[in-house]
Tab-separated table of C-alpha atoms and ligand atoms in Angstrom:
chain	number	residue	atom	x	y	z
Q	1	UNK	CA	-60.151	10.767	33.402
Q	2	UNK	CA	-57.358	12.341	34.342
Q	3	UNK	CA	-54.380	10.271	34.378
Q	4	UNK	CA	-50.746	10.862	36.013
Q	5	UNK	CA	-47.656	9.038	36.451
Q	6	UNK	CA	-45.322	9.507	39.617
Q	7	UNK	CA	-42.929	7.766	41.427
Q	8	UNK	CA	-43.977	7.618	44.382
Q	9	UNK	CA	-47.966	8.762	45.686
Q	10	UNK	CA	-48.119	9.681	49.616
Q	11	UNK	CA	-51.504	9.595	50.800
Q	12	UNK	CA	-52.017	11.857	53.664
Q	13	UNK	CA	-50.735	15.831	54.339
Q	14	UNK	CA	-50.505	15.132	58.015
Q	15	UNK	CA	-47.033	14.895	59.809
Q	16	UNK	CA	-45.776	11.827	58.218
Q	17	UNK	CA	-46.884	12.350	54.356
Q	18	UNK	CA	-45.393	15.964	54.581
Q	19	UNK	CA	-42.076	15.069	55.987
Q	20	UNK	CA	-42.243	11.781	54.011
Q	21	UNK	CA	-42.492	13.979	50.713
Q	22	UNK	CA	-40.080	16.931	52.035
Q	23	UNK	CA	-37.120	13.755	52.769
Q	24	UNK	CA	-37.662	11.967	49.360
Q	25	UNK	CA	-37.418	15.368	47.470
Q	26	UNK	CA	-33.801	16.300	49.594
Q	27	UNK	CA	-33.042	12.881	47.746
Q	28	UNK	CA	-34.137	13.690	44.151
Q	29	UNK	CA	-37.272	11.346	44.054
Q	30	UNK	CA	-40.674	12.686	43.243
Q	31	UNK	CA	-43.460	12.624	44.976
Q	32	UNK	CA	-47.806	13.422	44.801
Q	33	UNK	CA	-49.815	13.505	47.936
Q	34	UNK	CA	-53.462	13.079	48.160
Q	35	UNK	CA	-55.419	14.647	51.155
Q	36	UNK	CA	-58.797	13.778	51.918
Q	37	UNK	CA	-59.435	17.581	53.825
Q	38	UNK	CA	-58.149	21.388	53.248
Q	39	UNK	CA	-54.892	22.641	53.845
Q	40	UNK	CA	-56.751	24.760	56.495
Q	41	UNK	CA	-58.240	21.930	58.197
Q	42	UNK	CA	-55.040	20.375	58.280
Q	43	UNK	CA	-52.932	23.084	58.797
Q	44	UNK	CA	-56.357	23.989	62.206
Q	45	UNK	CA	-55.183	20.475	63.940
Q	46	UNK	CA	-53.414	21.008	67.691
Q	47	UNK	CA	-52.297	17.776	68.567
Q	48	UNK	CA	-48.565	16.852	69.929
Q	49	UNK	CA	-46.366	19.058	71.743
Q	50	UNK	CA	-43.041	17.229	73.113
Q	51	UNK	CA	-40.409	15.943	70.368
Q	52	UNK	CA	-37.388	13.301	70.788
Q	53	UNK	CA	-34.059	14.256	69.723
Q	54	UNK	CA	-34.606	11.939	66.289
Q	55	UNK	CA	-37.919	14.288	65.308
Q	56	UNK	CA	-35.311	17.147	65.899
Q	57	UNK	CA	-32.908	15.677	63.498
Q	58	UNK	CA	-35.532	14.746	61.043
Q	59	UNK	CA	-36.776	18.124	60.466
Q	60	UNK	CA	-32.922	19.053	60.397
Q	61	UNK	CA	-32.448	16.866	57.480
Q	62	UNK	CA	-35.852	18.417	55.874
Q	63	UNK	CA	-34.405	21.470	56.049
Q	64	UNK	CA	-37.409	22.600	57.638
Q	65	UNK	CA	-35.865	23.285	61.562
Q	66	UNK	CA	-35.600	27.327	60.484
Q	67	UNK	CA	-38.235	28.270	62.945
Q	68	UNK	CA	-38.123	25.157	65.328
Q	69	UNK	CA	-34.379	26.469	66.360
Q	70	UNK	CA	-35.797	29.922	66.817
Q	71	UNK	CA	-38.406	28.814	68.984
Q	72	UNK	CA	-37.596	25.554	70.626
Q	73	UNK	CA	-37.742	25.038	74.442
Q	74	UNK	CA	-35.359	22.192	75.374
Q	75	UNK	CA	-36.401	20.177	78.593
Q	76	UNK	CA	-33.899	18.663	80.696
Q	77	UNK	CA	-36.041	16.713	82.727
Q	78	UNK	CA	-40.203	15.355	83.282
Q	79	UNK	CA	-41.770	15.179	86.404
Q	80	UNK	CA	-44.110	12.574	87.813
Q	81	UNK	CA	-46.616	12.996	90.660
Q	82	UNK	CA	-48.702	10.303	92.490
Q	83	UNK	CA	-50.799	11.632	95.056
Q	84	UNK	CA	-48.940	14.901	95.358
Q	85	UNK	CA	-45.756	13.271	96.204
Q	86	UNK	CA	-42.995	13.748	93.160
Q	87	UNK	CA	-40.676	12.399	91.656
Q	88	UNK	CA	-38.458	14.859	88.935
Q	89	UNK	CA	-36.527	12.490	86.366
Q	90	UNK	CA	-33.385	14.086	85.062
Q	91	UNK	CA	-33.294	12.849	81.816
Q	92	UNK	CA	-30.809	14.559	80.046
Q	93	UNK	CA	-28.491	14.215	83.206
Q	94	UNK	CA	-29.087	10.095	83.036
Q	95	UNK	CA	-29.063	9.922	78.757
Q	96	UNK	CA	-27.081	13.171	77.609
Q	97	UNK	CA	-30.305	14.146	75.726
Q	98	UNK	CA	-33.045	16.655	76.018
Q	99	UNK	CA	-36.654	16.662	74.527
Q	100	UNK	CA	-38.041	19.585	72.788
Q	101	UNK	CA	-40.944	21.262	73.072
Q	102	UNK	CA	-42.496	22.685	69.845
Q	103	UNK	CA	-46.098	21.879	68.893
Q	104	UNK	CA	-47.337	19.537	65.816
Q	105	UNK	CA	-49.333	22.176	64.579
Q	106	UNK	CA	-46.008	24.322	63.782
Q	107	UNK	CA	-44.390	21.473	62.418
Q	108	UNK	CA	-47.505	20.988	60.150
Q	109	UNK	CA	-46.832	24.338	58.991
Q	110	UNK	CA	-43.116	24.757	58.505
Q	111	UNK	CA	-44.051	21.663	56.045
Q	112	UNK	CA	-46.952	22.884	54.251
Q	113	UNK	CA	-44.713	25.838	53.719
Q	114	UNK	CA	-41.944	23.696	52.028
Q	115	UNK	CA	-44.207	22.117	49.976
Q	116	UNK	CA	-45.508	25.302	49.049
Q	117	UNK	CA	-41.806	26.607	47.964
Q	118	UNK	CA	-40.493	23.799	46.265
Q	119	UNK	CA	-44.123	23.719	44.147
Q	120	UNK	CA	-44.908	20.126	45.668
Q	121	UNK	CA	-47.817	18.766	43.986
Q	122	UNK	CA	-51.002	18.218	46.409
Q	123	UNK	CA	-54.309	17.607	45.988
Q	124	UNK	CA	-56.554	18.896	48.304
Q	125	UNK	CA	-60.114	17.955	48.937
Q	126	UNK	CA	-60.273	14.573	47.634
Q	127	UNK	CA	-61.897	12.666	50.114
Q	128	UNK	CA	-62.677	9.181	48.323
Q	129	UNK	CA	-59.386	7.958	46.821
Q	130	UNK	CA	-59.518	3.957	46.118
Q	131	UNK	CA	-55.955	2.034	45.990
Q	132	UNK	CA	-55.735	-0.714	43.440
Q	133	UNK	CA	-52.896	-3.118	41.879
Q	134	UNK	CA	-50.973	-3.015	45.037
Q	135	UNK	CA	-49.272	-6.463	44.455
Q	136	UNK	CA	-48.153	-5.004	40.791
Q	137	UNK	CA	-45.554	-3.073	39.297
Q	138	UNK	CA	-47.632	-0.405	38.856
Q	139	UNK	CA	-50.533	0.279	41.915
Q	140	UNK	CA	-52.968	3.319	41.364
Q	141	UNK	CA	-55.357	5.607	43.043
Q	142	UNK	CA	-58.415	6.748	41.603
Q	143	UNK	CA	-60.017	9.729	43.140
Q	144	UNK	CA	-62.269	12.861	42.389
Q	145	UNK	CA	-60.657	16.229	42.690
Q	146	UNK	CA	-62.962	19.100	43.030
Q	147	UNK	CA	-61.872	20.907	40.217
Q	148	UNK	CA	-60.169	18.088	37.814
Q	149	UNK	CA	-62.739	15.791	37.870
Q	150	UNK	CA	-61.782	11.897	38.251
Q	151	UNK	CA	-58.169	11.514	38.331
Q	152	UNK	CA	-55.758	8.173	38.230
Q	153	UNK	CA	-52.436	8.548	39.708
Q	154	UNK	CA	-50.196	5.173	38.066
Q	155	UNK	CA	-47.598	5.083	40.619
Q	156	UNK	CA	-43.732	2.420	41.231
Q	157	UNK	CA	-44.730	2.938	45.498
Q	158	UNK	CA	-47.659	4.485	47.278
Q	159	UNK	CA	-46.862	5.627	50.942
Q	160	UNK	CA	-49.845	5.345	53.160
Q	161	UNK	CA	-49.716	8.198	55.786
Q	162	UNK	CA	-53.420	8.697	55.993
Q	163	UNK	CA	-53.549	8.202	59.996
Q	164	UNK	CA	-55.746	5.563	61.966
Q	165	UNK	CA	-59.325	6.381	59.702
Q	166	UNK	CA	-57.674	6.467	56.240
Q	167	UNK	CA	-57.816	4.117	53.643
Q	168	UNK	CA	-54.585	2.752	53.195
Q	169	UNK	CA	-54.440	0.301	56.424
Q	170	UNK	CA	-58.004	-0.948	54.730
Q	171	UNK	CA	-56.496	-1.523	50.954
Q	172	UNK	CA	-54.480	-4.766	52.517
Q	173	UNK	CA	-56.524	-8.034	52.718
Q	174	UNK	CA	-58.020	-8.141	56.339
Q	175	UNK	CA	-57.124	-12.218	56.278
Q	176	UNK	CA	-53.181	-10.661	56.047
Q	177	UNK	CA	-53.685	-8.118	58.661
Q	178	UNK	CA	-53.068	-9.032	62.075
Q	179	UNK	CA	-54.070	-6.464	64.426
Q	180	UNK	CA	-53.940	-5.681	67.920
Q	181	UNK	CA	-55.740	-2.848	70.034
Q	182	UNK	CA	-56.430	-1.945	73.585
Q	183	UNK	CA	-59.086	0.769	74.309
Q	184	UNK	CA	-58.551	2.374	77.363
Q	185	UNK	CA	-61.774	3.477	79.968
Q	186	UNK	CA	-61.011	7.027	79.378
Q	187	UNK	CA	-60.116	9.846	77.482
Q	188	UNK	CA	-57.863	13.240	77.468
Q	189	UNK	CA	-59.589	16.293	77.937
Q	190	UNK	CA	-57.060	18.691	76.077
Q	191	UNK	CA	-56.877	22.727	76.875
Q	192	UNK	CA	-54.791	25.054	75.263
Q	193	UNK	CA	-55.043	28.790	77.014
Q	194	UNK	CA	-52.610	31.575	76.502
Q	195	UNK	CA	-51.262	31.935	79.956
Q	196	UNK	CA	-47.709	31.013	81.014
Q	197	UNK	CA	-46.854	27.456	82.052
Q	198	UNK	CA	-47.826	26.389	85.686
Q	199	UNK	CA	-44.132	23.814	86.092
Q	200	UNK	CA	-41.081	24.076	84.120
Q	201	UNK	CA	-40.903	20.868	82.999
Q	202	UNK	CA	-43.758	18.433	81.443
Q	203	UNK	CA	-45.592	17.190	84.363
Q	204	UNK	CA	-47.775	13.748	84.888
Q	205	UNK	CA	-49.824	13.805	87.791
Q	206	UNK	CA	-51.693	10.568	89.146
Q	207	UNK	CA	-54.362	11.555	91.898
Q	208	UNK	CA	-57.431	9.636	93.541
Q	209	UNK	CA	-59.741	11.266	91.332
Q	210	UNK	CA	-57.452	10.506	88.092
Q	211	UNK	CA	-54.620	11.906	85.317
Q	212	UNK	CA	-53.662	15.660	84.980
Q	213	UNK	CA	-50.783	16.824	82.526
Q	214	UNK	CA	-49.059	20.150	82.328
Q	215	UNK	CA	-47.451	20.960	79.349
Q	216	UNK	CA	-46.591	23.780	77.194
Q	217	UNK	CA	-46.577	25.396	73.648
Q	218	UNK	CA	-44.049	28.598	74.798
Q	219	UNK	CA	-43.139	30.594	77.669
Q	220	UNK	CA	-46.777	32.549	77.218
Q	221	UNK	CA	-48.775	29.075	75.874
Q	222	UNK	CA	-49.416	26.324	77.714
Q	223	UNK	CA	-51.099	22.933	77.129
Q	224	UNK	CA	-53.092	21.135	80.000
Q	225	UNK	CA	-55.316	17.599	80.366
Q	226	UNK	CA	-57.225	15.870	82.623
Q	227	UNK	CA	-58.214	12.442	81.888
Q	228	UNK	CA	-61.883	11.937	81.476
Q	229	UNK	CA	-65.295	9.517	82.351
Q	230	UNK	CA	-65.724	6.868	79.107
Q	231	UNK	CA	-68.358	8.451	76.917
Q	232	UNK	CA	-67.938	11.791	78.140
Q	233	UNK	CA	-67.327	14.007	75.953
Q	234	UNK	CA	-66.570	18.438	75.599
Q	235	UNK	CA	-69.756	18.929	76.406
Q	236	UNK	CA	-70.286	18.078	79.461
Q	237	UNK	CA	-66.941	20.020	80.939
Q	238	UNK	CA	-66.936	24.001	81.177
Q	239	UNK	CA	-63.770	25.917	81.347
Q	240	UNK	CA	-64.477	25.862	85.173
Q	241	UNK	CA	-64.848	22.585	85.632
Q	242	UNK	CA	-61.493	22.167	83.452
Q	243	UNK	CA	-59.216	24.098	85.938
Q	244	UNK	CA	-61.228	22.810	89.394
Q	245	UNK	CA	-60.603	19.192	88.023
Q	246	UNK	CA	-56.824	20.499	86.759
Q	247	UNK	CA	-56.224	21.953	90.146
Q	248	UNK	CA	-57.118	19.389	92.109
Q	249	UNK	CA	-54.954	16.955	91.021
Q	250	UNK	CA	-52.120	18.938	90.453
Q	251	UNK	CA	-52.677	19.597	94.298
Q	252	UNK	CA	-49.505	22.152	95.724
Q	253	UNK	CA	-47.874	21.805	92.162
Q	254	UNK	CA	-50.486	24.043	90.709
Q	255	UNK	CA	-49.803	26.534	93.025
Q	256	UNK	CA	-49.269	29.968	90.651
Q	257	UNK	CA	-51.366	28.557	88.267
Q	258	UNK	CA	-53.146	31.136	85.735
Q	259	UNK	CA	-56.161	30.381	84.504
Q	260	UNK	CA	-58.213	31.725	81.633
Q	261	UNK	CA	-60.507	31.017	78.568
Q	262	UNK	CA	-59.268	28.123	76.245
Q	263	UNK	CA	-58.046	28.353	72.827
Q	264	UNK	CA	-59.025	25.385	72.382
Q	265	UNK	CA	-60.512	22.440	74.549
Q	266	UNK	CA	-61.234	18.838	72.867
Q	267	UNK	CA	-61.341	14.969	74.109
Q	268	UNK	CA	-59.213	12.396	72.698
Q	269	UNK	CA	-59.750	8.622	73.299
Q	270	UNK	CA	-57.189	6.807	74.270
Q	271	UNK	CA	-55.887	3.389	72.482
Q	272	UNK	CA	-53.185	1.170	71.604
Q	273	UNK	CA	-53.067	-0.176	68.005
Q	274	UNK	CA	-50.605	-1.699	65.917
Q	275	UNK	CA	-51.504	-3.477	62.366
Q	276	UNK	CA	-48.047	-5.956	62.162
Q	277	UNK	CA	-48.162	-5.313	58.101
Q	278	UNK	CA	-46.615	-2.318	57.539
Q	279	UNK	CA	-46.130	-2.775	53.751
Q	280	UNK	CA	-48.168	-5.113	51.043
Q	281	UNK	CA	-46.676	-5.289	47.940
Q	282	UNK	CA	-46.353	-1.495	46.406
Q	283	UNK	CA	-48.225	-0.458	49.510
Q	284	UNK	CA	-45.982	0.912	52.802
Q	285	UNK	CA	-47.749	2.405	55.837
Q	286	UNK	CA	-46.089	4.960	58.055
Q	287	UNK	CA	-47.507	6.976	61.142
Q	288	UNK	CA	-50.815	6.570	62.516
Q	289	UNK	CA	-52.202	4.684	59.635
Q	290	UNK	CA	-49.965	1.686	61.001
Q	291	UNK	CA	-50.566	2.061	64.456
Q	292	UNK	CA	-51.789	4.306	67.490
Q	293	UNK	CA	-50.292	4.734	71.168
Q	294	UNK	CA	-51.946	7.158	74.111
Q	295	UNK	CA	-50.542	10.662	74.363
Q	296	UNK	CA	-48.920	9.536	77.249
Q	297	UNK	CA	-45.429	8.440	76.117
Q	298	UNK	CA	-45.378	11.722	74.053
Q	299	UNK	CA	-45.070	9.214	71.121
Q	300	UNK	CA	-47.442	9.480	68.281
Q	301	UNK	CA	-46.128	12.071	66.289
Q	302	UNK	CA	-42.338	10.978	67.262
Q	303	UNK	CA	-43.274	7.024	66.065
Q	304	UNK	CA	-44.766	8.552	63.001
Q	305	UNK	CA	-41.424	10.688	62.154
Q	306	UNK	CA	-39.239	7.902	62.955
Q	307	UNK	CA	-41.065	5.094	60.598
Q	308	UNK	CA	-40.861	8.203	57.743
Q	309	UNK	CA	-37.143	8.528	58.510
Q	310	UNK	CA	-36.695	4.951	57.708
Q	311	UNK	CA	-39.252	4.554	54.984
Q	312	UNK	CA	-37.321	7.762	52.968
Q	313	UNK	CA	-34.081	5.814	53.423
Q	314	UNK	CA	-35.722	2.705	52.264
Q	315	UNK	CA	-37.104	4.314	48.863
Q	316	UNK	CA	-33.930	6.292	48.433
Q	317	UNK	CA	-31.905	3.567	48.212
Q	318	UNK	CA	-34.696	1.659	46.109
Q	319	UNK	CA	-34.389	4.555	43.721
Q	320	UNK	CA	-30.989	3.491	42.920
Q	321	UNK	CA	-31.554	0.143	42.518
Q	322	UNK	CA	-31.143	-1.266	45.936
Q	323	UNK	CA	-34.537	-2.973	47.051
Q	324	UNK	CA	-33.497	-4.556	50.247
Q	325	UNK	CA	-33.985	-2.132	52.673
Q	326	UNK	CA	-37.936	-1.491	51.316
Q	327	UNK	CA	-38.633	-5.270	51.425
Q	328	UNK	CA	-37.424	-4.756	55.458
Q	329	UNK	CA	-38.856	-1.896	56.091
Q	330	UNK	CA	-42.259	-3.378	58.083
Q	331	UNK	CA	-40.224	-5.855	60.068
Q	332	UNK	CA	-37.816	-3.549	60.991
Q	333	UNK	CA	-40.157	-0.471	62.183
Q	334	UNK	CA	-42.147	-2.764	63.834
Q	335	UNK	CA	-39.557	-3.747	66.069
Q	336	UNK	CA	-39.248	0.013	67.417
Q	337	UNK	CA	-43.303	-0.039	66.733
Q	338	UNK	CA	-43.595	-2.610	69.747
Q	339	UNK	CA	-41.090	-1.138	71.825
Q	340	UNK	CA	-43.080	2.132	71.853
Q	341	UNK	CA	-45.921	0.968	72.555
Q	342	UNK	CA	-44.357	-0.338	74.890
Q	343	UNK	CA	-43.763	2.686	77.135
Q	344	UNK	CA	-46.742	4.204	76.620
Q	345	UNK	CA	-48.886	1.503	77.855
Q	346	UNK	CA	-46.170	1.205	80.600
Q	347	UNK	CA	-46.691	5.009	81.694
Q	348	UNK	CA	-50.054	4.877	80.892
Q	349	UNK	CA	-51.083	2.309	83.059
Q	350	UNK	CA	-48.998	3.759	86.070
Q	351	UNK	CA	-50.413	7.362	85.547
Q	352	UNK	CA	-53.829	6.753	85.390
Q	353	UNK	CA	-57.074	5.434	87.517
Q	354	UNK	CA	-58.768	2.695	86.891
Q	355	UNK	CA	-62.116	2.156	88.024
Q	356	UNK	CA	-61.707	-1.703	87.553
Q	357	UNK	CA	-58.878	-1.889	89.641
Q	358	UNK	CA	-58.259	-3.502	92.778
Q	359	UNK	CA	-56.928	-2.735	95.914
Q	360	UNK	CA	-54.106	-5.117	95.142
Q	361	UNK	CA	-53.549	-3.507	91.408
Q	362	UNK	CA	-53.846	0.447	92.922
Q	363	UNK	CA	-51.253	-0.800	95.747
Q	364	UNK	CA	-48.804	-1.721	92.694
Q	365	UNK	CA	-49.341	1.383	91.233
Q	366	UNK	CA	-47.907	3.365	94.195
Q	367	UNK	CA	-45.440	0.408	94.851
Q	368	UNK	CA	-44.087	1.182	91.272
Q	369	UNK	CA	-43.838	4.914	91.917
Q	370	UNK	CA	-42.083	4.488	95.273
Q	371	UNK	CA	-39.272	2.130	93.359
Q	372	UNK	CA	-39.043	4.628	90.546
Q	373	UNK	CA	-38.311	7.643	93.338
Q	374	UNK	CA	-36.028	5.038	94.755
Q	375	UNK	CA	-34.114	3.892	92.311
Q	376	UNK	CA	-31.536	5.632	89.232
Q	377	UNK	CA	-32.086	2.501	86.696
Q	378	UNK	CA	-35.656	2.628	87.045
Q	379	UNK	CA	-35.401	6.702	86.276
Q	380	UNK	CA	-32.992	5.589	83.364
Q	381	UNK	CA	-35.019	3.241	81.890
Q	382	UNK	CA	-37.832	6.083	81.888
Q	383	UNK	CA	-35.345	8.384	80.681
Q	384	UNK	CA	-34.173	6.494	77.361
Q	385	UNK	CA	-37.538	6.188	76.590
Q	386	UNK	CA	-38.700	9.662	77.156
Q	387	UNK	CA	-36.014	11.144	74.594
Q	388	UNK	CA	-36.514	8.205	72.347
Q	389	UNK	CA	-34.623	4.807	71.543
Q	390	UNK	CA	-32.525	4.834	69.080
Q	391	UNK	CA	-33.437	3.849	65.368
S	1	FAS	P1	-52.421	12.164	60.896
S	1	FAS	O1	-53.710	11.544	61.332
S	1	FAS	O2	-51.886	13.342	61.609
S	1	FAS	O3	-52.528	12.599	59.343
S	1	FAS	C1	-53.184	11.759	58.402
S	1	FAS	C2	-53.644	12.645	57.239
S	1	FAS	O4	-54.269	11.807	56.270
S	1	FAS	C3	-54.708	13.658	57.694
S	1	FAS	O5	-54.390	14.932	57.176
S	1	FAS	C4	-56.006	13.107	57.096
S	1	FAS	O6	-56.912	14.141	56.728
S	1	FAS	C5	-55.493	12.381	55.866
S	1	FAS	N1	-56.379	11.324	55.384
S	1	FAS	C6	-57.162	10.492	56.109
S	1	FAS	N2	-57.839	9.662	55.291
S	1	FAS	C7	-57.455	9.961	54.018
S	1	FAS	C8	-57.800	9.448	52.732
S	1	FAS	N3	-58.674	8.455	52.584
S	1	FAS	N4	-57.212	10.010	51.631
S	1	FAS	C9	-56.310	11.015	51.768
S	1	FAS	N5	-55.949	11.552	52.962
S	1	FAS	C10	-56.516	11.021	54.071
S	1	FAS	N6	-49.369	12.564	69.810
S	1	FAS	C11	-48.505	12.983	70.757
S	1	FAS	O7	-47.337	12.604	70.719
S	1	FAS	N7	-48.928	13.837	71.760
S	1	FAS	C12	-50.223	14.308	71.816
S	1	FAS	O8	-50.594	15.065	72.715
S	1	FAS	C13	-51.143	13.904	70.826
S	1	FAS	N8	-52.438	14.369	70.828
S	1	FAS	C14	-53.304	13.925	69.849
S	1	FAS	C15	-54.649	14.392	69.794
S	1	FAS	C16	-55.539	13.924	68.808
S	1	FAS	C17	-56.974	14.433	68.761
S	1	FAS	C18	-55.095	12.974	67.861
S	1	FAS	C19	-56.058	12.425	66.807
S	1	FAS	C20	-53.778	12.523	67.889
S	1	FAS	C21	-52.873	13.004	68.871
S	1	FAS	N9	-51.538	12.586	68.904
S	1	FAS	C22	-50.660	13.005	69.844
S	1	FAS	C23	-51.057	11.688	67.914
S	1	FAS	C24	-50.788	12.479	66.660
S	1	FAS	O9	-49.860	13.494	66.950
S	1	FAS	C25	-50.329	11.516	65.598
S	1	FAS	O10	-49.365	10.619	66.094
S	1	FAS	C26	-49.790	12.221	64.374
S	1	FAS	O11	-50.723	13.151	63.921
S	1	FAS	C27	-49.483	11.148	63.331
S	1	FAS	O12	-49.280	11.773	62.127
S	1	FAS	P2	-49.770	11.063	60.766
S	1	FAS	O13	-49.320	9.639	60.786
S	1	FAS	O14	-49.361	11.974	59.683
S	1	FAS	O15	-51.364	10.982	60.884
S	2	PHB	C1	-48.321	18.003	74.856
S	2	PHB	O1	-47.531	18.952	75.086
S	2	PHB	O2	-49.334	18.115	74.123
S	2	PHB	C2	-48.027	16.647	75.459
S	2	PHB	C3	-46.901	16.489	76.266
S	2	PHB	C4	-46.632	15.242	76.804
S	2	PHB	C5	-47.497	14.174	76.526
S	2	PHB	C6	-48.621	14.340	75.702
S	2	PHB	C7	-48.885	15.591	75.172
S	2	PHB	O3	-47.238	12.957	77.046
């Protein structure tokens, strides 16, 4: 057995264990993250696209924003559609801030590429870590790396940033857990195609036949969905289909639209989660591993940065001897957690068809559209939410 001592362990090498392990080391503590996968897989993943003003300042402060400022498109506004009519929200006109568009996948890399410079340990490829002792002073993780052999990692704090299937969420005692889901009736069929971006602006669509979103990765990348039948699932939607579908409910906004082959095409489900313990003893959870929101909101990723923005602080100041920040940490992120989810349920459920709903409930759809169009503090409260609350 191999056996190691470390501050603090981050499981995880997605968004929130990289930058988790990138802040900590600006601050002079130590860190070792486990990944279950390969840097490849994780470095393959295209996920979120649309970043709040606080992820901006985040990867300022991880000194990672080289390429973000060379490559960043700043939106000044989103647009919402219901039945072709529109509504364009000027959000930085109604908050004074802008939301940036620069995809998850470069952010991924810009912090893989840290790591890689400042010699940050990882170990790759270690799919079956086990967390023990969390209620010590000293928790560990036991796990087999492919070329060490068995390894045991003694740790003072273990970060759990090992998204929504890891095994952090699972270490604490299900009769302390309390969670809360809702599963929506569809999914996100997700296209990414090298052509140039059909609106300016991200744009929602709600039409009869359901969700479309245009978004972007660049001025020659763009990133489209259309929400999908429960259980279907890639297979059963060609390219063709894709832009029909994509079309149609865009209706005369997709006029100038370019088509082509995808880069990539996948289907996300769509779920709200939260588990309200974010920390058990040595144990803190940050990201998806705590809780889940649909892509709607443009939230996951930005949730995620904001609970490792706090959880760095927290640990910071615990490294020099000031504890009381860590033993708030799950109360406080929680209280942004909820808010979040929040306004993506909120957008989600005005965005989207239902094939359970009722006359009554599709009438208060439109009814909530129409007093959005009509009304600044209903585009405001959109707004604030859209660029991000504040910590
Ligand atoms: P992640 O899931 O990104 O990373 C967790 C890491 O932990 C992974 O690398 C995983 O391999 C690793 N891991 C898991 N189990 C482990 C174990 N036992 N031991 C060690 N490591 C382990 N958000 C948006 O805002 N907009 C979007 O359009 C959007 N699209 C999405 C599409 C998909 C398919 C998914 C799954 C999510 C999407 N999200 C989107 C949300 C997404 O961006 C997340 O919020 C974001 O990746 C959260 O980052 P992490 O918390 O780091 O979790
Ligand atoms: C994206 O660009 O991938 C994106 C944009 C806005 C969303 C979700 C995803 O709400």
């Amino acid at each position: 057995m191999n056996t190691q001592q470390a501050d603090v362990l981050i499981l995880g090498a997605g968004p929130a264990g990289l930058l988790l392990s990138q802040l900590l080391h600006q601050s002079g503590v130590r860190s070792i993250i486990v990944e279950r996968t390969s840097k490849e897989r994780v470095l393959s993943r295209i996920r979120a696209g649309v970043l709040e003003r606080g992820t901006v300042e985040a990867l300022h402060e991880a000194n990672c924003a080289t390429r973000l400022e060379a490559e960043r498109i700043d939106h000044d506004g989103l647009i919402l559609s219901f039945d072709g009519d529109q509504v364009s929200i000027p959000i930085h006109e109604l908050t004074g801030h802008r939301v940036t568009v620069y995809g998850q996948t470069d952010i991924t890399a810009d912090l893989v590429d840290a790591c890689e410079a400042r010699e940050q340990q990882i170990y790759w490829n270690c799919p079956d870590t086990v967390l023990s002792k969390l209620t010590s002073e000293q928790p560990c993780a036991h796990f087999t790396d492919p070329t060490r052999g068995r390894v045991e990692i003694q740790a003072k704090i273990i970060a759990g940033c090992d998204g929504f299937r890891g095994v952090a969420r699972q270490s604490i005692p299900a009769h302390i857990r309390t969670e809360s889901e809702r599963v929506y009736p569809f999914g996100w069929l997700g296209v990414l195609v090298d052509k140039p971006p059909v609106a300016h602006n991200v744009l929602y669509a709600n039409h009869a036949e359901g969700f479309a979103l245009a978004s972007m990765r660049s001025q020659t990348r763009s990133r489209y969905y259309v929400q999908t039948s429960p259980g279907e699932t890639v297979e059963d939607w060609s390219i063709e289909r894709f832009w029909t579908t994509f079309k149609a409910r865009l209706g005369p906004l997709s006029d100038g639209l370019e088509t082509g082959e995808p880069v990539e095409m996948s289907i996300t489900p769509l779920r709200s989660y939260v588990c309200d313990q974010m920390q058990h003893g040595k144990l803190f959870l940050a990201g998806d591993a705590a809780h889940i929101v649909p892509p709607t909101g443009a939230k996951g990723l930005n949730l995620a940065v904001a609970d490792v923005r706090r959880l760095a602080r927290a640990i910071t100041q615990w490294d020099k001897g000031y504890e009381a920040d860590l033993m708030r940490y799950s109360n406080e992120a929680l209280s942004r957690v909820w808010k979040v989810e929040r306004f993506s349920w909120y957008l989600t459920a005005l965005m989207h068809q239902f094939d359970d709903h009722s006359v009554f409930e599709k009438k208060m759809q439109r009814a909530e559209f129409d007093y959005i169009r009509a009304s600044t503090a209903a585009q405001l409260s959109i707004a604030e939410n859209y660029v991000g609350l504040d910590y």
